[in-house]
Short mmCIF file of C-alpha atoms in Angstrom, two decimals:
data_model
loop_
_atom_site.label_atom_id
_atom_site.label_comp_id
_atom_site.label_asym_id
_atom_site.label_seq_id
_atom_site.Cartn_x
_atom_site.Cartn_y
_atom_site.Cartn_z
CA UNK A 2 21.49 -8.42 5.13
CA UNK A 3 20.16 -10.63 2.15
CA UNK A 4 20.32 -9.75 -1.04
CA UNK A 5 17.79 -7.10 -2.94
CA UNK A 6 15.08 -8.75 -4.53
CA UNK A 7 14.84 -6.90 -8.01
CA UNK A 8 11.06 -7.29 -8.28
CA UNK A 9 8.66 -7.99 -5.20
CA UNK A 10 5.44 -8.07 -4.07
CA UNK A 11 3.42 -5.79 -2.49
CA UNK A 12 2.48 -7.57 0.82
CA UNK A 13 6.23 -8.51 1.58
CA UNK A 14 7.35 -4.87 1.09
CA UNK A 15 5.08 -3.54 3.59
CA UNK A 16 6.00 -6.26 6.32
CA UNK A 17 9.59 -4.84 5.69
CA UNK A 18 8.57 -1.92 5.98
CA UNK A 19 7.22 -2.90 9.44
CA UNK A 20 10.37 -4.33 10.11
CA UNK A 21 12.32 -1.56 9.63
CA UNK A 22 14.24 -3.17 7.29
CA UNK A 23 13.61 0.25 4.44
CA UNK A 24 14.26 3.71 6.56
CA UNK A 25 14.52 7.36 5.07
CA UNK A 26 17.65 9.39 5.57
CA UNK A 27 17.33 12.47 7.35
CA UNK A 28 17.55 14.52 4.70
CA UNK A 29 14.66 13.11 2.52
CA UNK A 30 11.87 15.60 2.18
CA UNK A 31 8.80 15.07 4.02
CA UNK A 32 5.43 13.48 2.67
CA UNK A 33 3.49 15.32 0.83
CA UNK A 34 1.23 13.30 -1.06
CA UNK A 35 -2.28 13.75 -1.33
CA UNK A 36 -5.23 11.12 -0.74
CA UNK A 37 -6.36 11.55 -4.74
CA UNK A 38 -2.51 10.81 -5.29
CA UNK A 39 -2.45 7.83 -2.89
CA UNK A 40 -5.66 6.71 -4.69
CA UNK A 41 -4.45 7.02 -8.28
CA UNK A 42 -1.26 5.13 -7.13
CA UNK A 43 -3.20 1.80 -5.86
CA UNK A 44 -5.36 2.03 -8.99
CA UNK A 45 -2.42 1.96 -11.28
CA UNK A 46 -0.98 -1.06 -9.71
CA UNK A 47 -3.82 -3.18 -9.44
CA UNK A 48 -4.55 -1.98 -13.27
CA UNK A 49 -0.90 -3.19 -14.13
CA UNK A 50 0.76 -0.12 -14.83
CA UNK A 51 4.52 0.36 -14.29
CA UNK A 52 4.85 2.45 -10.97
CA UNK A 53 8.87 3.42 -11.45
CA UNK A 54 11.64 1.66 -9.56
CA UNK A 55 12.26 2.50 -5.83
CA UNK A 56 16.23 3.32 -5.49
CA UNK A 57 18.04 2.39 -2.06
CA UNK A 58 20.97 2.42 -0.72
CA UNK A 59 22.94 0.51 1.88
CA UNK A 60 25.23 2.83 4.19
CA UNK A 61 28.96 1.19 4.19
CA UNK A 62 27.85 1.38 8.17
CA UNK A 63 24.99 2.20 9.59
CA UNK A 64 25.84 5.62 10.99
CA UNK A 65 23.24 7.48 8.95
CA UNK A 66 20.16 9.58 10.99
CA UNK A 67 17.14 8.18 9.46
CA UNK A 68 13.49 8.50 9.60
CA UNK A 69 11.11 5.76 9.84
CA UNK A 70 7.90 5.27 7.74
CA UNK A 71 4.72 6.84 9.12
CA UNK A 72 1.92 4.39 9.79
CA UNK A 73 -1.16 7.25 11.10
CA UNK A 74 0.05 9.63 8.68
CA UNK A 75 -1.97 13.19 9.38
CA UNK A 76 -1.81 16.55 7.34
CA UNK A 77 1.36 18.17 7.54
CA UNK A 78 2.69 15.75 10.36
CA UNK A 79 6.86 16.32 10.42
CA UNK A 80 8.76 13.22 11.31
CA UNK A 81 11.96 13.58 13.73
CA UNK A 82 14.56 12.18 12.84
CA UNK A 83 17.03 9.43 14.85
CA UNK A 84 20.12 8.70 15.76
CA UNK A 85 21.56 5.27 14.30
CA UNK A 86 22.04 2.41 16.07
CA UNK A 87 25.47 0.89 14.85
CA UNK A 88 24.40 -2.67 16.40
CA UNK A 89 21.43 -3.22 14.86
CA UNK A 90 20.70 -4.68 11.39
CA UNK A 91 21.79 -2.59 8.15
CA UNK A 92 19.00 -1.28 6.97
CA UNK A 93 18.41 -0.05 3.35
CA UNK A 94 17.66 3.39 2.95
CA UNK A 95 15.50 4.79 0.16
CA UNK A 96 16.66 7.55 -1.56
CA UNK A 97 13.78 7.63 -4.39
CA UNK A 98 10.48 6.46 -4.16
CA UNK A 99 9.44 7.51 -0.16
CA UNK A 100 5.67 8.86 -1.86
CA UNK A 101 5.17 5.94 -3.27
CA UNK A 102 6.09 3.09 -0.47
CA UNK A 103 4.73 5.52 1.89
CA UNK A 104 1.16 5.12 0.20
CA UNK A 105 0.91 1.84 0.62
CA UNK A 106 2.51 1.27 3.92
CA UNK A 107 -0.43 3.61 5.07
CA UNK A 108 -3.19 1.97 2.86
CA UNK A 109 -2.14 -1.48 4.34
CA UNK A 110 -1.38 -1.13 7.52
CA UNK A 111 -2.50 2.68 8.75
CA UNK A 112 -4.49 5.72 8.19
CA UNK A 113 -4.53 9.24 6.23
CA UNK A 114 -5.72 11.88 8.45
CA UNK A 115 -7.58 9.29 10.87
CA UNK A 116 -9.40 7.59 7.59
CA UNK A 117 -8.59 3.91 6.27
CA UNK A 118 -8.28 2.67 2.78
CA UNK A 119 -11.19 0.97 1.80
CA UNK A 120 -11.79 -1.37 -1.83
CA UNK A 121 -15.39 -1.21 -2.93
CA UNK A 122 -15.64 -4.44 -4.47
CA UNK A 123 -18.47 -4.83 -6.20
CA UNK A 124 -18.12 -1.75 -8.43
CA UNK A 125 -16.25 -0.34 -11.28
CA UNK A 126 -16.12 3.27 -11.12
CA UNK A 127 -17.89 5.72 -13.69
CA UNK A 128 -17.65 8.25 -16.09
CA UNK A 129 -17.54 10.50 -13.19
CA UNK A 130 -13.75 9.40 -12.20
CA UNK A 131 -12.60 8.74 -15.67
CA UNK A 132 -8.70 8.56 -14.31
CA UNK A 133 -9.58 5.67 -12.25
CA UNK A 134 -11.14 1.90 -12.78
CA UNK A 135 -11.00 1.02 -9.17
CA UNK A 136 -13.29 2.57 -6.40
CA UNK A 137 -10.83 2.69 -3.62
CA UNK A 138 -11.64 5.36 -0.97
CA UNK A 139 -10.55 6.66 2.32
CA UNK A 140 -13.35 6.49 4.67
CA UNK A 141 -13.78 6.88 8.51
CA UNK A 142 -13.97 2.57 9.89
CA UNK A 143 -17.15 3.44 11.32
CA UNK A 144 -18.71 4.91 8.16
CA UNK A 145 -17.27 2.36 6.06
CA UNK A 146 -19.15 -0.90 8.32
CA UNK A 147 -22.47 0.65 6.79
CA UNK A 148 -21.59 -0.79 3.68
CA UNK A 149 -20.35 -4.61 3.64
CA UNK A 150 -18.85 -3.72 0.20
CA UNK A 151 -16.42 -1.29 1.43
CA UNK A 152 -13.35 -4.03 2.40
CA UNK A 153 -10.41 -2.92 4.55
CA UNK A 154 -6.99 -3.82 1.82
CA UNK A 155 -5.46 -5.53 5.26
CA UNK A 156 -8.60 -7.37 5.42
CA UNK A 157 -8.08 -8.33 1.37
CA UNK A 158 -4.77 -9.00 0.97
CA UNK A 159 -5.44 -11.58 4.41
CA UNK A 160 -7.48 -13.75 1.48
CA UNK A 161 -6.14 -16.78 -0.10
CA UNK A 162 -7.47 -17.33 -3.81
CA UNK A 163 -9.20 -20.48 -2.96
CA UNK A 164 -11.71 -18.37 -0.53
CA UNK A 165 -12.47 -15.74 -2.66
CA UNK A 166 -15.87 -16.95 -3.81
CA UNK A 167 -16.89 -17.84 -0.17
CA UNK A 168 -15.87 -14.40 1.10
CA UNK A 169 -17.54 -12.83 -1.48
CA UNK A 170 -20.93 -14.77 -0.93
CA UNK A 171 -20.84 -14.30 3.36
CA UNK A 172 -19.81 -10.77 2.82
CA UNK A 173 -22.58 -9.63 -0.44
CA UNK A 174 -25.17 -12.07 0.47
CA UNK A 175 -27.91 -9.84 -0.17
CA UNK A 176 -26.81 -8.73 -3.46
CA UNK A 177 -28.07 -10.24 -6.93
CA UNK A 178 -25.72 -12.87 -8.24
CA UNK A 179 -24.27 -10.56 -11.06
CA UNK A 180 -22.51 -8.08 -8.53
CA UNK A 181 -21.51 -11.12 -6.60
CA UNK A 182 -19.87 -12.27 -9.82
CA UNK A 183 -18.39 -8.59 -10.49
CA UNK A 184 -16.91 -8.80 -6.98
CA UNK A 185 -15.11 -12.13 -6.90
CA UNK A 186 -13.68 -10.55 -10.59
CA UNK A 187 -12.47 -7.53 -8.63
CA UNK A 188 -11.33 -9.46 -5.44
CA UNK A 189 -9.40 -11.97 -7.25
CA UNK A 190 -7.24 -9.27 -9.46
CA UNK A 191 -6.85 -7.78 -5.68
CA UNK A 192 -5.32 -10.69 -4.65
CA UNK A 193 -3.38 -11.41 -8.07
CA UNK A 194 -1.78 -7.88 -8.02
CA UNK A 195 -0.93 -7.26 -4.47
CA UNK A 196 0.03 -11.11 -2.61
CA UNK A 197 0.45 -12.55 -6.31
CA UNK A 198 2.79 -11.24 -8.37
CA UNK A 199 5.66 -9.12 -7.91
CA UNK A 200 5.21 -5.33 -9.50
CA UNK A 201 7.39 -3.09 -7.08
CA UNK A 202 11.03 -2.92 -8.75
CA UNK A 203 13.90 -1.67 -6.62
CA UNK A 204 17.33 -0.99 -7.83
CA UNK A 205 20.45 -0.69 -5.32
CA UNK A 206 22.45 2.47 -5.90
CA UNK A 207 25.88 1.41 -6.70
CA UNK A 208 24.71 -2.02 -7.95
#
């Protein structure tokens, strides 16, 4: 296994997550996180806020029962847990931060209680939501097509900076030229946060 990468970024995380390459042991409680919770955690990152290191562990062999990361997570869904499998590769497991790479495993690649996570991008929130700046939601697919400004984050993070503005303009076309504006503003610190930069921090026990 390579090295841990002190600091990465959000979009390689959840292919390794994918991959299999972060598991849960057994004994790790189940999820329990709430959508407002899963919400609030997105918001901070893409706001910049520190989010607390993720703490793993590598087995001295992998003869550990584990639990994999949920991608259709649903209400009170109870993961079984599996038996190792001494030839494959060493995974790490997590022993702090499950909530938190759970969240955005799900907002990335799956669903909370059948809905998706959804960025509206042209729009702040209001005084209405005063703990968040960011109007991310969890809406049914269907529902959410109504509104082109409702974005799927796997169909986000998918962007490259240089085709921001042109996404923006095929996807608000009928919207005046200031929201357009607001929108490649939002899109772009999207982009910046989560495919950018590198603001998940993991520490190896023992290390």
């Amino acid at each position: 296994m390579c090295p841990l990468k002190e600091t990465q970024r959000v979009i390689d995380i959840i292919e390794e997550i994918k991959g299999d390459t972060y598991q849960l042991p057994s004994i790790q409680r189940l999820f329990v996180w709430k959508q407002d919770q899963v919400l609030k955690l997105f918001d901070s990152i893409k706001n910049g806020f520190p989010v607390g290191a993720i703490i793993v562990w590598t087995p001295p062999e992998n003869n550990i029962r584990y639990k994999n990361f949920v991608k259709d997570y649903e209400t009170g869904l109870i993961v079984i847990s599996k038996d190792p499998h001494p030839g494959s590769k060493q995974p790490y497991m997590v022993l702090d931060g499950q909530q938190r790479l759970q969240s955005l495993y799900i907002g990335f690649r799956g669903s909370f209680d059948k809905n998706q996570l959804f960025l509206k991008i042209d729009e702040y929130t209001d005084d209405t939501n005063p703990e968040m700046h960011y109007r991310f939601i969890f809406l049914d697919p269907i529902q959410a097509k109504a509104d082109p400004s409702y974005v799927h984050l796997n169909e986000l993070i998918e962007l490259e900076i240089e085709d921001i503005d042109e996404f923006v303009k095929d996807r608000l076309s009928l919207i005046p030229d200031e929201a357009q504006t607001r929108a490649v503003k939002i899109v772009s610190r999207f982009i910046s946060t989560f495919k950018v930069n590198s603001p998940i921090h993991l520490q190896e026990m023992g290390s």
